[in-house]
Coordinates of C-alpha atoms in Angstrom, one line a residue:
X1 CA 5.1 -24.3 45.9
X2 CA 1.6 -23.1 45.1
X3 CA 2.8 -21.3 42.0
X4 CA 4.9 -24.2 40.9
X5 CA 2.4 -27.0 41.2
X6 CA -0.9 -25.5 40.5
X7 CA -2.4 -24.8 37.0
X8 CA -0.3 -21.6 36.4
X9 CA 2.8 -23.6 37.3
X10 CA 2.2 -26.9 35.6
X11 CA 4.9 -26.4 33.1
X12 CA 7.4 -25.6 35.8
X13 CA 6.5 -28.6 38.0
X14 CA 6.8 -31.1 35.1
X15 CA 10.0 -29.4 33.8
X16 CA 11.8 -29.7 37.2
X17 CA 10.3 -32.8 38.6
X18 CA 10.4 -34.7 35.4
X19 CA 14.1 -33.9 34.9
X20 CA 15.0 -34.9 38.5
X21 CA 13.3 -38.3 38.2
X22 CA 14.8 -39.4 34.9
X23 CA 17.2 -41.8 36.5
X24 CA 14.3 -43.9 38.1
X25 CA 11.8 -43.8 35.3
X26 CA 12.5 -47.3 34.1
X27 CA 11.1 -48.9 37.3
X28 CA 7.5 -49.8 38.1
X29 CA 6.4 -47.0 40.4
X30 CA 7.6 -45.4 43.6
X31 CA 6.6 -48.2 46.0
X32 CA 8.8 -50.7 44.1
X33 CA 11.7 -48.3 43.7
X34 CA 12.3 -47.2 47.3
X35 CA 13.0 -50.6 48.9
X36 CA 15.3 -51.6 46.1
X37 CA 17.3 -48.4 46.5
X38 CA 17.5 -48.8 50.3
X39 CA 18.9 -52.4 49.7
X40 CA 21.3 -51.0 47.2
X41 CA 22.5 -48.4 49.6
X42 CA 23.3 -51.0 52.3
X43 CA 25.3 -53.0 49.8
X44 CA 27.7 -50.2 48.7
X45 CA 31.3 -50.4 49.8
X46 CA 32.8 -47.3 48.2
X47 CA 31.8 -43.6 48.3
X48 CA 31.2 -43.4 44.5
X49 CA 28.4 -46.0 44.6
X50 CA 27.1 -44.5 47.8
X51 CA 26.8 -41.1 46.2
X52 CA 25.0 -42.6 43.1
X53 CA 22.4 -44.4 45.2
X54 CA 21.8 -41.4 47.5
X55 CA 21.3 -39.3 44.4
X56 CA 18.6 -41.6 43.1
X57 CA 16.9 -41.7 46.5
X58 CA 16.9 -37.9 46.7
X59 CA 15.4 -37.6 43.2
X60 CA 12.8 -40.1 44.1
X61 CA 11.8 -38.3 47.3
X62 CA 11.5 -35.1 45.3
X63 CA 8.0 -36.2 44.4
X64 CA 7.2 -37.8 47.8
X65 CA 8.6 -35.8 50.6
X66 CA 10.6 -32.5 50.2
X67 CA 12.4 -32.7 53.5
X68 CA 13.7 -36.2 52.8
X69 CA 14.8 -35.1 49.3
X70 CA 16.7 -32.2 50.9
X71 CA 18.4 -34.5 53.4
X72 CA 19.7 -36.8 50.7
X73 CA 20.8 -33.9 48.5
X74 CA 22.9 -32.6 51.5
X75 CA 24.5 -36.0 52.0
X76 CA 25.3 -36.3 48.3
X77 CA 26.8 -32.7 48.1
X78 CA 28.9 -33.3 51.2
X79 CA 30.4 -36.6 50.0
X80 CA 30.8 -35.5 46.4
X81 CA 32.5 -32.3 47.6
X82 CA 35.1 -34.3 49.6
X83 CA 35.8 -36.6 46.6
X84 CA 35.7 -33.7 44.0
X85 CA 33.1 -35.6 42.2
X86 CA 31.7 -33.0 39.7
X87 CA 28.9 -35.3 38.6
X88 CA 27.6 -35.9 42.2
X89 CA 28.0 -32.2 43.0
X90 CA 26.0 -31.2 39.9
X91 CA 23.1 -33.7 40.8
X92 CA 23.0 -32.5 44.4
X93 CA 22.8 -28.8 43.4
X94 CA 20.0 -29.6 41.0
X95 CA 18.1 -31.3 43.8
X96 CA 18.7 -28.4 46.1
X97 CA 17.6 -26.0 43.4
X98 CA 14.3 -28.0 43.1
X99 CA 13.8 -28.0 46.8
X100 CA 14.1 -24.2 47.3
X101 CA 12.0 -23.7 44.1
X102 CA 9.3 -25.9 45.7
X103 CA 9.5 -23.8 48.8
X104 CA 9.1 -20.7 46.6
X105 CA 12.5 -19.4 47.5
X106 CA 13.3 -18.7 43.8
X107 CA 16.4 -16.6 44.3
X108 CA 18.1 -19.4 46.3
X109 CA 16.8 -22.0 43.8
X110 CA 18.4 -20.1 40.9
X111 CA 21.8 -20.1 42.7
X112 CA 21.9 -23.8 43.2
X113 CA 20.6 -24.6 39.7
X114 CA 23.2 -22.2 38.2
X115 CA 26.0 -24.0 40.1
X116 CA 24.7 -27.3 38.6
X117 CA 24.5 -25.7 35.2
X118 CA 28.2 -24.7 35.3
X119 CA 29.3 -28.1 36.6
X120 CA 27.3 -29.9 33.9
X121 CA 28.7 -27.6 31.2
X122 CA 32.2 -28.4 32.5
X123 CA 31.4 -32.1 32.2
X124 CA 29.8 -31.7 28.8
X125 CA 26.6 -33.4 29.9
X126 CA 23.9 -31.8 27.8
X127 CA 21.0 -33.8 29.3
X128 CA 21.9 -32.6 32.8
X129 CA 22.3 -29.1 31.6
X130 CA 18.7 -29.3 30.4
X131 CA 17.7 -30.2 34.0
X132 CA 19.5 -27.1 35.4
X133 CA 18.1 -24.8 32.7
X134 CA 14.5 -26.0 33.5
X135 CA 14.9 -25.2 37.2
X136 CA 16.2 -21.7 36.4
X137 CA 13.4 -21.3 33.9
X138 CA 10.8 -22.2 36.5
X139 CA 12.3 -19.9 39.1
X140 CA 12.3 -16.9 36.7
X141 CA 8.8 -17.7 35.5
X142 CA 7.2 -17.9 38.9
X143 CA 9.1 -14.9 40.3
X144 CA 7.7 -12.6 37.5
X145 CA 10.6 -12.3 35.1
X146 CA 9.2 -13.4 31.7
X147 CA 12.1 -12.3 29.6
X148 CA 14.7 -14.3 31.5
X149 CA 12.2 -17.2 31.7
X150 CA 11.8 -17.3 27.9
X151 CA 15.5 -17.3 27.4
X152 CA 16.1 -20.3 29.6
X153 CA 13.0 -22.1 28.3
X154 CA 14.1 -21.9 24.6
X155 CA 17.7 -22.7 25.5
X156 CA 16.6 -25.9 27.3
X157 CA 14.0 -26.8 24.5
X158 CA 16.5 -26.5 21.7
X159 CA 19.2 -28.4 23.6
X160 CA 16.8 -31.2 24.4
X161 CA 15.9 -31.6 20.7
X162 CA 19.6 -32.3 20.0
X163 CA 20.0 -35.0 22.6
X164 CA 20.8 -38.6 21.4
X165 CA 18.1 -41.3 21.2
X166 CA 19.2 -42.9 24.5
X167 CA 18.2 -39.7 26.3
X168 CA 14.9 -39.1 24.5
X169 CA 13.0 -39.2 27.8
X170 CA 14.3 -35.6 28.4
X171 CA 13.2 -34.7 24.9
X172 CA 9.7 -36.0 25.7
X173 CA 9.6 -33.9 28.9
X174 CA 10.5 -30.8 26.9
X175 CA 7.8 -31.5 24.3
X176 CA 5.2 -31.7 27.0
X177 CA 6.5 -28.4 28.4
X178 CA 6.1 -26.9 25.0
X179 CA 2.4 -28.1 25.0
X180 CA 1.8 -26.5 28.4
X181 CA 3.4 -23.2 27.4
X182 CA 1.4 -22.8 24.1
X183 CA -1.8 -24.9 24.7
X184 CA -3.9 -21.7 25.0
X185 CA -2.3 -20.0 22.0
X186 CA -4.7 -20.5 19.1
X187 CA -1.9 -19.8 16.6
X188 CA 0.0 -22.8 17.7
X189 CA -2.8 -25.4 18.0
X190 CA -1.3 -27.6 15.3
X191 CA 2.2 -27.4 16.8
X192 CA 0.9 -28.4 20.2
X193 CA -1.0 -31.4 18.8
X194 CA 2.2 -32.5 16.9
X195 CA 4.5 -32.3 20.0
X196 CA 2.0 -34.2 22.1
X197 CA 1.9 -37.0 19.6
X198 CA 5.7 -37.1 19.5
X199 CA 5.9 -37.1 23.3
X200 CA 3.3 -40.0 23.5
X201 CA 5.4 -42.0 21.1
X202 CA 8.6 -41.6 23.1
X203 CA 6.9 -42.1 26.5
X204 CA 5.7 -45.6 25.5
X205 CA 9.2 -46.7 26.5
X206 CA 8.7 -45.1 30.0
X207 CA 5.2 -46.0 31.2
X208 CA 5.9 -44.8 34.8
X209 CA 7.2 -41.4 33.8
X210 CA 5.4 -38.4 35.2
X211 CA 5.1 -37.0 31.7
X212 CA 2.7 -39.8 30.8
X213 CA 0.1 -38.4 33.2
X214 CA 0.3 -34.9 31.7
X215 CA 0.0 -36.1 28.1
X216 CA -3.2 -37.9 29.2
X217 CA -4.4 -34.7 31.0
X218 CA -4.0 -32.8 27.7
X219 CA -6.1 -35.5 26.0
X220 CA -8.8 -34.8 28.6
X221 CA -8.6 -31.1 27.8
X222 CA -9.2 -32.0 24.1
X223 CA -12.2 -34.1 25.2
X224 CA -13.7 -31.1 27.0
X225 CA -13.3 -29.0 23.9
X226 CA -15.1 -31.7 22.0
X227 CA -18.1 -31.5 24.4
X228 CA -17.2 -34.6 26.5
X229 CA -16.8 -32.9 29.8
X230 CA -18.1 -35.7 32.0
X231 CA -15.9 -38.3 30.5
X232 CA -12.9 -36.0 30.8
X233 CA -13.7 -35.4 34.4
X234 CA -13.7 -39.1 35.2
X235 CA -10.5 -39.6 33.3
X236 CA -8.8 -37.0 35.4
X237 CA -10.0 -38.7 38.6
X238 CA -8.7 -42.0 37.3
X239 CA -5.3 -40.4 36.6
X240 CA -5.2 -38.9 40.1
X241 CA -6.0 -42.2 41.7
X242 CA -3.3 -43.9 39.6
X243 CA -0.7 -41.3 40.6
X244 CA -1.6 -41.8 44.3
X245 CA -1.2 -45.5 43.9
X246 CA 2.2 -45.1 42.4
X247 CA 3.3 -42.8 45.2
X248 CA 3.2 -39.5 43.2
X249 CA 1.2 -37.1 45.4
X250 CA 2.4 -34.0 43.6
X251 CA 1.2 -35.4 40.2
X252 CA -2.1 -36.3 41.8
X253 CA -2.6 -32.8 43.0
X254 CA -1.8 -31.5 39.5
X255 CA -4.5 -33.7 38.2
X256 CA -7.1 -32.3 40.7
X257 CA -6.0 -28.8 39.8
X258 CA -6.7 -29.7 36.2
X259 CA -10.4 -30.1 37.0
X260 CA -10.5 -26.5 38.2
X261 CA -9.0 -25.4 34.9
X262 CA -11.9 -27.1 33.0
X263 CA -13.9 -24.0 33.8
X264 CA -12.1 -21.9 31.2
X265 CA -13.0 -24.6 28.6
X266 CA -16.7 -24.4 29.5
X267 CA -17.1 -27.4 31.8
X268 CA -17.7 -27.0 35.6
X269 CA -16.8 -30.0 37.6
X270 CA -17.9 -30.7 41.2
X271 CA -15.3 -28.4 43.0
X272 CA -16.1 -29.9 46.5
X273 CA -15.1 -33.4 45.4
X274 CA -11.8 -32.6 43.8
X275 CA -10.7 -29.9 46.3
X276 CA -11.2 -32.2 49.3
X277 CA -9.4 -35.0 47.7
X278 CA -6.5 -32.7 46.7
X279 CA -6.3 -31.4 50.3
X280 CA -6.2 -34.9 51.6
X281 CA -3.2 -35.7 49.3
X282 CA -1.5 -32.4 50.3
X283 CA -2.0 -33.2 54.0
X284 CA -0.4 -36.6 53.6
X285 CA 2.5 -35.1 51.8
X286 CA 3.2 -32.8 54.8
X287 CA 3.7 -29.8 52.5
X288 CA 2.7 -26.5 54.2
X289 CA 2.5 -24.6 50.9
X290 CA 0.1 -27.1 49.3
X291 CA -2.0 -27.5 52.4
X292 CA -2.5 -23.7 52.6
X293 CA -3.4 -23.5 48.9
X294 CA -6.1 -26.1 49.1
X295 CA -7.3 -25.0 52.6
X296 CA -7.8 -21.5 51.2
X297 CA -9.8 -22.9 48.3
X298 CA -12.0 -25.0 50.6
X299 CA -12.4 -22.2 53.1
X300 CA -13.6 -19.8 50.4
X301 CA -15.9 -22.4 48.9
X302 CA -17.7 -23.2 52.2
X303 CA -17.9 -19.6 53.2
X304 CA -19.6 -18.8 49.9
X305 CA -22.1 -21.7 50.4
X306 CA -22.7 -20.7 54.1
X307 CA -21.6 -23.8 55.9
X308 CA -20.2 -22.4 59.1
X309 CA -19.0 -25.7 60.6
X310 CA -16.8 -26.4 57.6
X311 CA -15.6 -22.8 57.6
X312 CA -14.6 -23.0 61.2
X313 CA -12.8 -26.3 60.7
X314 CA -10.8 -25.1 57.7
X315 CA -10.1 -21.7 59.2
X316 CA -8.5 -23.4 62.3
X317 CA -6.4 -25.6 60.0
X318 CA -5.2 -22.5 58.2
X319 CA -4.3 -20.8 61.4
X320 CA -2.4 -23.9 62.6
X321 CA -0.3 -24.2 59.5
X322 CA 0.3 -20.4 59.4
X323 CA 1.8 -20.6 62.9
X324 CA 4.3 -23.3 61.9
X325 CA 7.8 -22.7 60.7
X326 CA 7.8 -22.6 56.9
X327 CA 10.9 -24.8 56.9
X328 CA 9.6 -27.5 59.2
X329 CA 12.3 -29.9 60.2
X330 CA 10.8 -33.3 59.9
X331 CA 14.4 -34.7 60.0
X332 CA 16.7 -33.5 62.8
X333 CA 19.6 -33.2 60.4
X334 CA 17.8 -30.8 58.0
X335 CA 18.5 -27.2 59.1
X336 CA 17.6 -25.7 55.8
X337 CA 18.3 -22.0 56.1
X338 CA 21.4 -22.6 58.3
X339 CA 22.7 -25.0 55.8
X340 CA 22.3 -22.6 53.0
X341 CA 23.9 -19.7 54.9
X342 CA 26.8 -21.8 56.2
X343 CA 27.4 -23.0 52.7
X344 CA 27.4 -19.4 51.4
X345 CA 30.0 -18.4 54.0
X346 CA 32.1 -21.4 53.2
X347 CA 32.0 -20.6 49.5
X348 CA 32.9 -17.0 50.2
X349 CA 35.9 -18.0 52.4
X350 CA 37.0 -20.5 49.8
X351 CA 36.8 -17.8 47.1
X352 CA 38.7 -15.3 49.3
X353 CA 41.5 -17.9 49.9
X354 CA 41.7 -18.7 46.2
X355 CA 41.9 -15.0 45.3
X356 CA 44.7 -14.4 47.9
X357 CA 46.6 -17.4 46.5
X358 CA 46.2 -16.1 43.0
X359 CA 47.4 -12.6 44.1
X360 CA 50.4 -14.2 45.7
X361 CA 51.3 -16.1 42.6
X362 CA 50.9 -13.0 40.5
X363 CA 53.2 -11.0 42.7
X364 CA 55.9 -13.7 42.5
X365 CA 55.6 -13.9 38.8
X366 CA 55.8 -10.1 38.6
X367 CA 59.0 -10.0 40.6
X368 CA 60.6 -12.7 38.4
X369 CA 59.6 -11.1 35.1
X370 CA 59.8 -7.3 35.9
X371 CA 63.2 -6.9 34.3
X372 CA 62.1 -8.7 31.2
X373 CA 59.0 -6.6 31.0
X374 CA 61.0 -3.4 31.3
X375 CA 63.4 -4.5 28.6
X376 CA 60.5 -5.5 26.4
X377 CA 58.8 -2.2 26.9
X378 CA 61.9 -0.3 26.0
X379 CA 62.3 -2.3 22.8
X380 CA 58.7 -1.9 21.9
X381 CA 58.9 1.9 22.5
X382 CA 62.0 2.1 20.3
X383 CA 60.4 0.1 17.5
X384 CA 57.2 2.3 17.8
X385 CA 59.3 5.5 17.5
X386 CA 61.1 4.1 14.4
X387 CA 57.8 3.0 12.9
X388 CA 56.1 6.4 13.6
X389 CA 59.1 8.2 12.1
X390 CA 59.0 6.1 9.0
X391 CA 55.3 6.5 8.7
X392 CA 55.5 10.2 9.1
X393 CA 58.1 10.6 6.4
X394 CA 56.1 8.4 4.1
X395 CA 53.0 10.4 4.9
X396 CA 54.8 13.7 4.0
X397 CA 56.0 12.3 0.7
X398 CA 52.5 10.9 -0.1
X399 CA 50.8 14.2 0.8
X400 CA 53.1 16.1 -1.5
X401 CA 52.5 13.8 -4.3
X402 CA 48.7 13.9 -3.6
X403 CA 48.7 17.7 -3.7
X404 CA 50.7 17.8 -6.9
X405 CA 48.4 15.3 -8.5
X406 CA 45.3 17.2 -7.3
X407 CA 46.6 20.4 -8.7
X408 CA 47.3 18.8 -12.1
X409 CA 43.8 17.4 -12.1
X410 CA 42.4 20.9 -11.4
X411 CA 44.4 22.4 -14.2
X412 CA 43.4 19.7 -16.6
X413 CA 39.7 20.1 -15.7
X414 CA 40.0 23.9 -16.2
X415 CA 41.7 23.4 -19.6
X416 CA 39.1 20.9 -20.6
X417 CA 36.2 23.1 -19.6
X418 CA 37.7 26.0 -21.5
X419 CA 38.2 23.9 -24.6
X420 CA 34.6 22.6 -24.3
X421 CA 33.2 26.1 -23.8
X422 CA 35.1 27.4 -26.8
X423 CA 34.0 24.5 -29.0
X424 CA 30.4 25.0 -27.9
X425 CA 30.7 28.8 -28.6
X426 CA 32.2 28.2 -32.0
X427 CA 29.5 25.8 -33.1
X428 CA 26.8 28.1 -31.7
X429 CA 28.2 31.1 -33.6
X430 CA 28.5 29.3 -36.9
X431 CA 24.9 28.1 -36.6
X432 CA 23.7 31.6 -35.8
X433 CA 25.6 33.2 -38.7
X434 CA 24.5 30.5 -41.1
X435 CA 20.8 30.8 -40.3
X436 CA 20.0 34.3 -38.9
X437 CA 21.3 36.4 -41.9
X438 CA 19.9 34.3 -44.8
X439 CA 16.4 35.8 -44.8
X440 CA 17.3 39.5 -44.8
X441 CA 20.0 39.1 -47.4
X442 CA 17.6 37.2 -49.7
X443 CA 15.1 40.0 -49.2
X444 CA 17.7 42.6 -50.3
X445 CA 18.7 40.5 -53.3
X446 CA 15.0 40.1 -54.4
X447 CA 14.3 43.9 -54.1
X448 CA 17.5 44.7 -56.1
X449 CA 16.3 42.3 -58.9
X450 CA 13.0 44.2 -59.1
X451 CA 14.9 47.5 -59.5
X452 CA 16.9 46.1 -62.4
X453 CA 13.8 45.5 -64.5
X454 CA 13.2 49.3 -64.8
X455 CA 9.4 48.9 -65.0
X456 CA 8.7 50.3 -61.6
X457 CA 7.2 53.7 -61.0
X458 CA 9.0 56.3 -58.9
X459 CA 6.8 55.7 -55.7
X460 CA 7.4 52.0 -56.0
X461 CA 11.1 52.5 -56.4
X462 CA 11.2 54.8 -53.3
X463 CA 9.2 52.2 -51.3
X464 CA 11.6 49.4 -52.4
X465 CA 14.6 51.5 -51.5
X466 CA 13.2 52.1 -48.1
X467 CA 12.7 48.4 -47.6
X468 CA 16.3 47.8 -48.7
X469 CA 17.4 50.5 -46.2
X470 CA 15.4 49.0 -43.4
X471 CA 16.6 45.5 -44.0
X472 CA 20.2 46.7 -44.3
X473 CA 19.9 48.7 -41.1
X474 CA 18.4 45.8 -39.2
X475 CA 21.2 43.5 -40.5
X476 CA 23.8 46.1 -39.5
X477 CA 22.3 46.4 -36.0
X478 CA 22.3 42.6 -35.7
X479 CA 26.0 42.6 -36.8
X480 CA 26.8 45.3 -34.2
X481 CA 25.1 43.2 -31.5
X482 CA 26.9 40.0 -32.6
X483 CA 30.3 41.8 -32.6
X484 CA 29.7 43.2 -29.2
X485 CA 28.6 39.8 -27.9
X486 CA 31.7 38.1 -29.5
X487 CA 34.0 40.7 -27.9
X488 CA 32.5 39.9 -24.5
X489 CA 32.5 36.2 -25.0
X490 CA 36.1 36.0 -26.2
X491 CA 37.7 38.5 -23.8
X492 CA 35.8 37.3 -20.7
X493 CA 33.0 39.5 -19.5
X494 CA 33.6 41.5 -16.3
X495 CA 30.5 43.3 -15.2
X496 CA 31.3 46.8 -14.0
X497 CA 28.0 48.5 -13.4
X498 CA 27.6 52.3 -13.1
X499 CA 24.6 54.5 -12.4
X500 CA 22.9 55.1 -15.7
X501 CA 19.8 57.3 -16.5
X502 CA 17.3 55.1 -18.3
X503 CA 15.3 57.8 -20.3
X504 CA 18.3 59.0 -22.4
X505 CA 19.2 55.4 -23.2
X506 CA 15.7 54.6 -24.5
X507 CA 15.5 57.9 -26.4
X508 CA 18.8 57.2 -28.1
X509 CA 17.6 53.6 -29.0
X510 CA 14.5 55.1 -30.7
X511 CA 16.5 57.3 -33.1
X512 CA 17.4 54.7 -35.7
X513 CA 13.8 53.6 -35.8
X514 CA 12.2 56.9 -36.5
X515 CA 11.7 56.3 -40.3
X516 CA 9.9 53.0 -39.7
X517 CA 7.8 54.5 -36.9
X518 CA 6.7 57.3 -39.2
X519 CA 5.9 54.9 -42.0
X520 CA 3.7 52.8 -39.7
X521 CA 2.3 56.0 -38.0
X522 CA 3.0 54.5 -34.6
X523 CA 2.3 56.5 -31.5
X524 CA 5.1 56.3 -29.0
X525 CA 4.0 56.7 -25.3
X526 CA 7.1 56.8 -23.1
X527 CA 6.2 56.7 -19.4
X528 CA 9.8 56.2 -18.2
X529 CA 10.5 58.8 -15.5
X530 CA 13.2 61.4 -16.2
X531 CA 15.0 60.7 -13.0
X532 CA 14.9 56.9 -13.1
X533 CA 18.4 55.4 -12.9
X534 CA 19.6 51.8 -13.0
X535 CA 22.9 50.2 -12.1
X536 CA 24.2 48.7 -15.4
X537 CA 26.7 48.7 -18.2
X538 CA 25.6 51.6 -20.4
X539 CA 26.8 50.2 -23.7
X540 CA 25.2 46.8 -23.2
X541 CA 22.0 48.3 -21.9
X542 CA 21.9 50.5 -25.1
X543 CA 22.2 47.4 -27.3
X544 CA 19.4 45.6 -25.4
X545 CA 17.0 48.5 -25.8
X546 CA 17.8 48.9 -29.5
X547 CA 17.1 45.2 -30.1
X548 CA 13.9 45.1 -28.2
X549 CA 12.5 48.4 -29.7
X550 CA 13.4 47.1 -33.2
X551 CA 11.3 43.9 -32.5
X552 CA 8.4 46.0 -31.1
X553 CA 8.3 48.4 -34.0
X554 CA 8.5 45.6 -36.6
X555 CA 5.7 43.7 -34.9
X556 CA 3.3 46.5 -34.1
X557 CA 0.4 47.1 -36.4
X558 CA 0.2 50.4 -38.3
X559 CA -1.5 53.3 -36.5
X560 CA -1.2 51.6 -33.0
X561 CA 0.4 52.6 -29.7
X562 CA 3.9 51.5 -28.6
X563 CA 3.9 51.9 -24.8
X564 CA 7.1 52.1 -22.8
X565 CA 6.8 52.0 -19.1
X566 CA 8.9 51.3 -16.0
X567 CA 8.4 50.4 -12.3
X568 CA 10.5 49.4 -9.3
X569 CA 10.1 46.4 -7.0
X570 CA 12.4 45.0 -4.2
X571 CA 15.4 47.1 -5.2
X572 CA 15.2 46.3 -8.9
X573 CA 13.8 48.2 -11.9
X574 CA 11.7 46.8 -14.7
X575 CA 11.3 48.3 -18.2
X576 CA 8.3 47.1 -20.3
X577 CA 7.6 47.5 -24.0
X578 CA 4.0 46.9 -25.1
X579 CA 3.0 46.7 -28.8
X580 CA -0.3 45.7 -30.5
X581 CA 0.9 43.2 -33.1
X582 CA -2.4 41.3 -33.6
X583 CA -1.8 38.0 -35.3
X584 CA 1.8 38.9 -35.9
X585 CA 2.6 38.6 -32.2
X586 CA 1.9 34.9 -32.0
X587 CA 3.7 34.3 -35.2
X588 CA 6.7 36.2 -33.9
X589 CA 6.8 34.2 -30.7
X590 CA 6.6 30.9 -32.7
X591 CA 9.5 32.1 -35.0
X592 CA 11.6 33.1 -32.1
X593 CA 11.7 29.4 -31.2
X594 CA 13.3 28.7 -34.6
X595 CA 16.3 30.9 -35.4
X596 CA 16.3 29.8 -39.0
X597 CA 13.3 31.8 -40.0
X598 CA 13.6 35.1 -38.1
X599 CA 16.4 37.6 -37.9
X600 CA 15.2 38.8 -34.4
X601 CA 15.8 35.4 -32.8
X602 CA 19.6 35.9 -32.5
X603 CA 19.0 39.4 -31.1
X604 CA 16.7 38.1 -28.4
X605 CA 19.2 35.4 -27.5
X606 CA 22.0 37.9 -27.3
X607 CA 19.9 40.4 -25.3
X608 CA 18.9 37.7 -22.8
X609 CA 22.5 36.7 -22.4
X610 CA 23.5 40.4 -21.8
X611 CA 20.8 40.7 -19.1
X612 CA 21.9 37.6 -17.4
X613 CA 25.5 38.8 -17.3
X614 CA 24.2 42.0 -15.6
X615 CA 22.4 39.9 -13.0
X616 CA 19.0 40.6 -14.6
X617 CA 16.4 38.9 -16.7
X618 CA 14.4 39.2 -20.0
X619 CA 10.8 38.1 -20.7
X620 CA 9.2 38.0 -24.1
X621 CA 5.5 36.8 -24.3
X622 CA 2.0 37.5 -25.5
X623 CA -0.2 39.4 -23.1
X624 CA -4.0 39.8 -23.5
X625 CA -5.1 39.2 -27.1
X626 CA -2.3 40.0 -29.7
X627 CA -0.3 42.3 -27.5
X628 CA 3.5 41.7 -27.5
X629 CA 5.0 42.3 -24.1
X630 CA 8.8 42.5 -23.6
X631 CA 10.4 43.5 -20.3
X632 CA 13.7 43.3 -18.7
X633 CA 14.6 43.6 -15.1
X634 CA 17.9 44.9 -13.7

């Protein structure tokens, strides 16, 4: 009860109490309601009307005396159970859920409220479902289960917002609950103010509703925030006095507890005054939980202020209450725990009987339908076998067709790739033949024209003849490379490496270039080891060396060195050709990018392709200043 009704539990108290008292909100206070209900009870001649009046009295006593509320809830539950009155049973379970929640027996409270929720759902009564959801929410909140509490709170809040206008008092209660829940959340300040205004508008139709007091209490909080603490304190006292006059002791104690909460807003009210008045209300209500709460507050206060007489008095009161039975029977008929336990046993016995009856019915139905079930199963099995056989045969035909189609796709792709490759090769070869041989042939024709004039001296003629010979030899070598390359491309190259000594291959490649080497007075420095071997195709390796040496000799400046070296690394051998070409080196590298202006471009392309087919590589670049470096790795 402490957690429910004090500041930390304001939202729960209003949620549960407000819902329970919806039926009697139209009257003018508790004092006027109770005698009228007692007269109505005496005038009832049937059990339906008797249950209705008892329910209203139980709801009314929920805010006055818990034991009396419990007594009337028991009576309603007993009579409604005999009549199978779902509405009466739902209301009684809600009141019992509130009672056990107020006694801080939250697990028991949840059970009764959940029963009421199921009954109200069966009846389709959304307003009463909100009552049950609020009780469950309060139990989970105060027992330390925030996730479950949030689920039930939002479920009740959204359901209340969809209620029709004739049940807007429930919506007003949920709006105030929302304000309690998020009043301290600075991100929802505007939302809180809005729901309070909406609640105040609705509650004008219900001036005696408990929610009216709490809306006014929130207005007092806003006054404290605005620096009007004293005026807010007096307003709270006025609200508490009004609640006591209308027979609402629990609401009055909530108002006194509000004064203690002013401290977090920066205003400190006279704690002695409101604590003693709250204790007086709690004592009159005969609630042990509330008495202990306020007694403890007063005991701590007077002990702190060193007033031993008051400390002894309140200490004795605490001991007296602590020695009492928590479920004090003010009414002889109210055996609270026994009632709950007997009801649980009765419910268990009823459930067991229903289960046995259901099992018996199932057994009888099984005996009657066993033959039909067996026949049906046999038919289903036969149909399944037929279906599986048909599907299997269909799958086999489909798989065969799919394999045939896939094979045809593969063949088509291979043929298309071969045609594409041949087309690319044809275009590439035509381009190379059209461009790479134009320059040397023009040079031969130009030299021949000079010889026809007959005006040249013998040394000039000899020099021109040598140029014709060199150009013809280079062209012939290029043709040899192209023919070999064409042969490999058209027949399909299969690399069959053998161990080959490298030095004889290089020496043989130098033989056709001896005349040009002598003319340029080049010095050949061959540092390739005599025992160095590589794994390669000898014929292709020979063509690569001829082509690279031809480029090196043509590029080298007269009177310079042509260095041939080799080294091994990670199981591979590298052969390097270094020639000092000066400015011609950079020019050559630029022309190699454009096959139309240099005969050596095709040779380099073919040589690189040869090396790639032998799992190697070829690099042609400028090193240092004007030095042409060509090396292949195999």
